[in-house]
Coordinates of C-alpha atoms in Angstrom, one line a residue:
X542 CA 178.2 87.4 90.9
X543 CA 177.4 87.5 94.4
X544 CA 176.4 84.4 96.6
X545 CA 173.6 86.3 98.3
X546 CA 172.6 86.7 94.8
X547 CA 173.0 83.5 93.9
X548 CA 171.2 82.0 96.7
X549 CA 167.7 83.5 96.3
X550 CA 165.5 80.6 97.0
X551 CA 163.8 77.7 97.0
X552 CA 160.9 75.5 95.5
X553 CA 158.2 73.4 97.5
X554 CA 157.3 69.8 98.0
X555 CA 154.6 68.0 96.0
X556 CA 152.4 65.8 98.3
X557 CA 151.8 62.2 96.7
X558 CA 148.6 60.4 97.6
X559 CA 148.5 56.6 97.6
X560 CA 145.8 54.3 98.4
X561 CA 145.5 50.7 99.3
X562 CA 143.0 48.2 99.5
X563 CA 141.9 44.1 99.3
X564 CA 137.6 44.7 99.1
X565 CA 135.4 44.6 95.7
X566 CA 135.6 47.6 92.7
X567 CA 133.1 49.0 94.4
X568 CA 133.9 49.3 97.6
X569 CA 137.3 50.8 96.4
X570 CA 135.7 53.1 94.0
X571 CA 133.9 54.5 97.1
X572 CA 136.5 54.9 99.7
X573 CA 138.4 56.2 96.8
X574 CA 135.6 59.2 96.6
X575 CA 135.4 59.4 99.9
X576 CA 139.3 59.5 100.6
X577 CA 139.4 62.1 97.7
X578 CA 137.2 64.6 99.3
X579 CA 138.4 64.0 102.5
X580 CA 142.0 64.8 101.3
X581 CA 140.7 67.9 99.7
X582 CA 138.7 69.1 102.5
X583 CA 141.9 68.5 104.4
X584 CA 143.8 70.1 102.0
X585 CA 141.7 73.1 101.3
X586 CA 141.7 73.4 105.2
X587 CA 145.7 73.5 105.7
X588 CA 146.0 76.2 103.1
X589 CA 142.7 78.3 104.1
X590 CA 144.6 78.1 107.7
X591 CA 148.4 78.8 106.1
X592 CA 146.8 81.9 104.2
X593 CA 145.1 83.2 107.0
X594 CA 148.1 83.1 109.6
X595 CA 150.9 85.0 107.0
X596 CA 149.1 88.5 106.3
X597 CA 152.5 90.8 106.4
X598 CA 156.0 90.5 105.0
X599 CA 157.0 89.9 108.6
X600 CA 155.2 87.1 109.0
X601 CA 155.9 85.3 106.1
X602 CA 159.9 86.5 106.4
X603 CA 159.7 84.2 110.1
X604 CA 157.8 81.7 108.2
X605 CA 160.1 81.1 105.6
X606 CA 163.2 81.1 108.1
X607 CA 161.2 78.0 110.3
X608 CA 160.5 76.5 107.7
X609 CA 164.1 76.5 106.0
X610 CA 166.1 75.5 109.0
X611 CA 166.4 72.0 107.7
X612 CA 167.3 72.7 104.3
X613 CA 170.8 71.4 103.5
X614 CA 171.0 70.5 99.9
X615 CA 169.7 72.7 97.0
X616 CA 169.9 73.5 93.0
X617 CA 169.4 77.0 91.4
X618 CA 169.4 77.8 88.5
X619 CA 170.3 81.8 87.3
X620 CA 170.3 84.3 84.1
X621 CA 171.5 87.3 84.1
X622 CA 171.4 89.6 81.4
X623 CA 173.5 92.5 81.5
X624 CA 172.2 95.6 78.5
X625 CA 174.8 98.7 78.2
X626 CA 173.7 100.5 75.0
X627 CA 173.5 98.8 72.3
X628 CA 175.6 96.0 73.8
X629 CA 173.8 92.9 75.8
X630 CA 175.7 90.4 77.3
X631 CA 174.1 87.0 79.0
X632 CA 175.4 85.1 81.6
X633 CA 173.8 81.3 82.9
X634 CA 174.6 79.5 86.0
X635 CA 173.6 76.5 87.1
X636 CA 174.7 75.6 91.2
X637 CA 174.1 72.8 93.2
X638 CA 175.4 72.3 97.0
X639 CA 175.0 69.0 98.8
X640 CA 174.4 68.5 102.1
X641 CA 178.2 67.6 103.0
X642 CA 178.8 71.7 102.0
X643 CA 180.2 70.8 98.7
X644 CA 179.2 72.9 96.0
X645 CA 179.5 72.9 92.0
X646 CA 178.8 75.9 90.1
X647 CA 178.7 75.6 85.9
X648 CA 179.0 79.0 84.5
X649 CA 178.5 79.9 80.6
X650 CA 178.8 83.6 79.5
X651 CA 179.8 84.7 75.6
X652 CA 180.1 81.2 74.8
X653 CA 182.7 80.5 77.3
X654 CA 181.5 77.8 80.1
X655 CA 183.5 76.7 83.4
X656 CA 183.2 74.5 86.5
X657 CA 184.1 75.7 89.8
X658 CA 184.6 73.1 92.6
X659 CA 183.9 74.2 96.5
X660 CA 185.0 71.9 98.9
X661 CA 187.2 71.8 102.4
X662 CA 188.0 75.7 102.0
X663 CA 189.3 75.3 98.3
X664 CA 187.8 76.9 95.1
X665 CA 189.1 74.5 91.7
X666 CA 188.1 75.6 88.6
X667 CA 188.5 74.1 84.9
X668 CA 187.2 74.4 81.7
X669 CA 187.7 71.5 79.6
X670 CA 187.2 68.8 82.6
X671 CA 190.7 67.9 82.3
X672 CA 193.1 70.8 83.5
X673 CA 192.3 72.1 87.0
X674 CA 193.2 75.2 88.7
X675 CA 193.4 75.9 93.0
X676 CA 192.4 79.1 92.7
X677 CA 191.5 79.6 96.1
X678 CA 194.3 81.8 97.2
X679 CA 193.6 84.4 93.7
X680 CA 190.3 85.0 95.5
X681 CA 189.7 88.5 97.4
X682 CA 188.6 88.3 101.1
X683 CA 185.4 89.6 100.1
X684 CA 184.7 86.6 97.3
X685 CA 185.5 84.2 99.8
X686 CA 183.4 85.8 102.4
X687 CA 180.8 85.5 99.9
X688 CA 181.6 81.6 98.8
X689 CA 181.2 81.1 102.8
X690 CA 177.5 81.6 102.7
X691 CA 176.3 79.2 100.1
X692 CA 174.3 77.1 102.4
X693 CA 170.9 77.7 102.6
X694 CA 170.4 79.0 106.2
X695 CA 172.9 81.6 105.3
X696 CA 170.3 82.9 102.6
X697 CA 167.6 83.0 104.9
X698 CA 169.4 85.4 107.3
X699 CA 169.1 87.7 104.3
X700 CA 165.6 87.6 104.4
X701 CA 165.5 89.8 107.3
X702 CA 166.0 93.0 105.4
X703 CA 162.5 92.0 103.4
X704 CA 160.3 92.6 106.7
X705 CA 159.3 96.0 105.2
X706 CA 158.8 95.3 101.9
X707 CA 155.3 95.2 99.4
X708 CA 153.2 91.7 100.7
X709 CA 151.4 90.2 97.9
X710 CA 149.8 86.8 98.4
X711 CA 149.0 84.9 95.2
X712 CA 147.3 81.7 94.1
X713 CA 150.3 80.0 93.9
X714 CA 152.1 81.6 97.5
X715 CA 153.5 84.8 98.5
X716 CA 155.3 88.0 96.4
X717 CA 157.9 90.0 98.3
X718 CA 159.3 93.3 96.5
X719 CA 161.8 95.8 97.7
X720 CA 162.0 98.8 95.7
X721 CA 165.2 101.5 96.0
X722 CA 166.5 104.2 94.8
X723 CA 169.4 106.3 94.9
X724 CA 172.7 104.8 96.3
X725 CA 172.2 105.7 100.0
X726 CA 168.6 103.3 99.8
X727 CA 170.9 100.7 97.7
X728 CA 174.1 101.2 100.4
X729 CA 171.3 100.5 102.9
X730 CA 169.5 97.2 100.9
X731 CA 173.1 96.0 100.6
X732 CA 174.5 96.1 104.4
X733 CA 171.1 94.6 105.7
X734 CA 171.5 91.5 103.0
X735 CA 175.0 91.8 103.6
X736 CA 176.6 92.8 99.9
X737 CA 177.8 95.8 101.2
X738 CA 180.8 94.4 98.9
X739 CA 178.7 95.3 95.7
X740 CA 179.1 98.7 96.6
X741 CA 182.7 98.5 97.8
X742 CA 183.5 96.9 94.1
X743 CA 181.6 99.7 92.4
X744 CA 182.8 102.7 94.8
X745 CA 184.0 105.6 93.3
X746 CA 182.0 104.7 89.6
X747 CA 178.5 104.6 91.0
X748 CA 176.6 107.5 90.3
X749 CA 173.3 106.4 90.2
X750 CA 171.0 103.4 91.2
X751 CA 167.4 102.3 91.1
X752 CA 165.7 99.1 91.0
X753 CA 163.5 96.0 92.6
X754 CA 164.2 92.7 94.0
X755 CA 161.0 90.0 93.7
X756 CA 161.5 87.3 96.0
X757 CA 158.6 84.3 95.2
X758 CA 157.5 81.9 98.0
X759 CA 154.9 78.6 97.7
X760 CA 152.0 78.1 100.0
X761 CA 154.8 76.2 101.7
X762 CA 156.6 78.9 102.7
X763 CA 159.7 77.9 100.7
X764 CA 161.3 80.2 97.8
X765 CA 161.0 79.1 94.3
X766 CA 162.2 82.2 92.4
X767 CA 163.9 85.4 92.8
X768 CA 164.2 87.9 90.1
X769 CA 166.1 91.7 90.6
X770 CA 165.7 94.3 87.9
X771 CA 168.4 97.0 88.6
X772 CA 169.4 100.8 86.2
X773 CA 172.6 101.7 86.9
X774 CA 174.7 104.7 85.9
X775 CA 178.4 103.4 86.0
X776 CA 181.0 106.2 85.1
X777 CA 178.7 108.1 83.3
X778 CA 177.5 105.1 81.2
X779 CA 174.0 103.8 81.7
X780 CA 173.3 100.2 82.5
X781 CA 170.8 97.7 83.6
X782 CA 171.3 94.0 85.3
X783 CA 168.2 91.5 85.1
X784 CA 168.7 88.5 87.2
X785 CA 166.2 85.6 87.4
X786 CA 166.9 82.5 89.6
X787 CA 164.8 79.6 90.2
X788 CA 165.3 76.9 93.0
X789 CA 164.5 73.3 93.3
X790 CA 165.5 70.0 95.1
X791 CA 165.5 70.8 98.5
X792 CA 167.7 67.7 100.2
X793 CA 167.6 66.1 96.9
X794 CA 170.8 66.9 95.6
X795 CA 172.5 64.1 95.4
X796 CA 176.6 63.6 96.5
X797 CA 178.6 65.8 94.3
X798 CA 181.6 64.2 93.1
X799 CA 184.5 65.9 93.2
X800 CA 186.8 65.1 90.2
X801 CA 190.5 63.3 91.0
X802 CA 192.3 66.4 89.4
X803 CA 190.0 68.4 91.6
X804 CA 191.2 66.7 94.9
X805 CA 195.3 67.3 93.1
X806 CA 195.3 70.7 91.3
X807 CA 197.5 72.8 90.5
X808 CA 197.5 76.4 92.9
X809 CA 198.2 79.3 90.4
X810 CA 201.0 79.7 91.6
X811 CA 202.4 76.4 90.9
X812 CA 201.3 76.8 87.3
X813 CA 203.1 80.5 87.3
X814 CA 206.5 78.6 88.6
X815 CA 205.7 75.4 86.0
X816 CA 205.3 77.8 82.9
X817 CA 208.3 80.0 83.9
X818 CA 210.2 77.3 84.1
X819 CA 209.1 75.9 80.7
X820 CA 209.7 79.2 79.2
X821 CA 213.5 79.6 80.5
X822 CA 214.3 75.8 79.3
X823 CA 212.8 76.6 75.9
X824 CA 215.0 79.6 75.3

């Protein structure tokens, strides 16, 4: 799965409101009133003013991409559902990157799960928390490309090719969808997001495409969920990809910790070498 897919954004901030005070009940009970309609009038006032500045797709794409410039830590979570006939298989992800550019990514799909490790231009991977794998050399040019861009200001740059799309403000925020069709409206979606790769992977098998991607902002400008909804037609075989990701804990994400057999793994072709040489000792 694709970073640009994986990075689909981001959540808001909740504003706490605390009050202090030494005088009588009463006194307090009244400044409390007082400080509670002036913090909604306040309130009411910043959003009124928020919702009347973002009117277009435009202007809430620019909005977004100020207001995300000092995001460096975030968690997503992501389910994709992949139907093929009668088939259906389901895929979870759950990815957190800190602000030092580390970045862990658990994956579970047909009862299978695995960790991935991203750190200092390596990608480790294991599955029992024990055994690790470098696997960063196995990886194509074009998944490493794609590993490159999982900090958030990255994502934002994708936003750009959303300036066009259907503007819908809600009670909650903002709505952006992009509807294509056809493979030369998807080839185009895909270079301006750039995952042009998707179509590179796919070249050749791709007959036909159609779909929508739903980007969801908060009346802070920040993107909480993403969900795409795409009909294939893959060597002659009809198919269809639902993806929803939610995001949350903006600079919250605490230091990952990289595992010690993480820092020391194996590279694959270590362990090809180690379990030749097992082989030729046990015959």
């Amino acid at each position: 799965m694709k970073s640009r897919q994986l990075l689909s954004l981001l959540l808001g901030s909740t504003l706490i409101f605390t009050a202090c005070g030494q005088e009588t009940k009463k006194t307090e009970d009244t400044k409390s009133e007082e400080k509670k309609a002036e913090t909604s009038t306040e309130s009411k006032s910043a959003s009124e003013k928020k919702s009347s500045e973002v009117k277009d797709a435009e202007t809430l794409v620019a909005k977004a991409q100020e207001k995300g410039q000092d995001i460096k830590s975030y968690h997503a979570n992501l389910d994709t559902q992949l139907k093929s006939g009668s088939d259906t298989s389901n895929v979870k992800m759950e990815m957190s990157v800190d602000d030092a550019e580390r970045t862990k990514i658990s994956t579970d799909m047909q009862n299978q799960s695995m960790d991935m490790y991203i750190f200092d231009k390596k990608v480790i991977i294991t599955q029992d928390g024990q055994n690790f794998i470098d696997a960063t050399s196995a990886m194509e040019d074009q998944v490493k490309n794609q590993l490159d861009q999982l900090d958030y200001n990255s994502a934002l740059e994708t936003l750009n090719a959303y300036k066009d799309s259907e503007f819908k403000a809600t009670d909650k925020g903002y709505e952006l969808t992009k509807s294509f069709k056809g493979l030369d409206e998807y080839k185009q979606l895909s270079e301006a997001t750039g995952s042009e790769d998707a179509v590179k992977v796919l070249e050749g098998q791709l007959k036909d495409i159609d779909g929508k991607a739903t980007i969801i902002f908060d009346k802070d400008f920040m993107m909480t969920k993403t969900i795409t909804d795409i009909n294939m037609t893959v060597k002659d075989k009809k198919m269809n990809t639902k993806t929803t990701a939610t995001y949350d804990q903006y600079n919250q994400v605490k230091a990952i910790e990289i595992p010690a057999g993480a820092k020391n793994a194996q590279s694959i072709e270590e362990l090809q070498k180690s379990e030749e040489t097992s082989t030729e000792k046990a015959s």
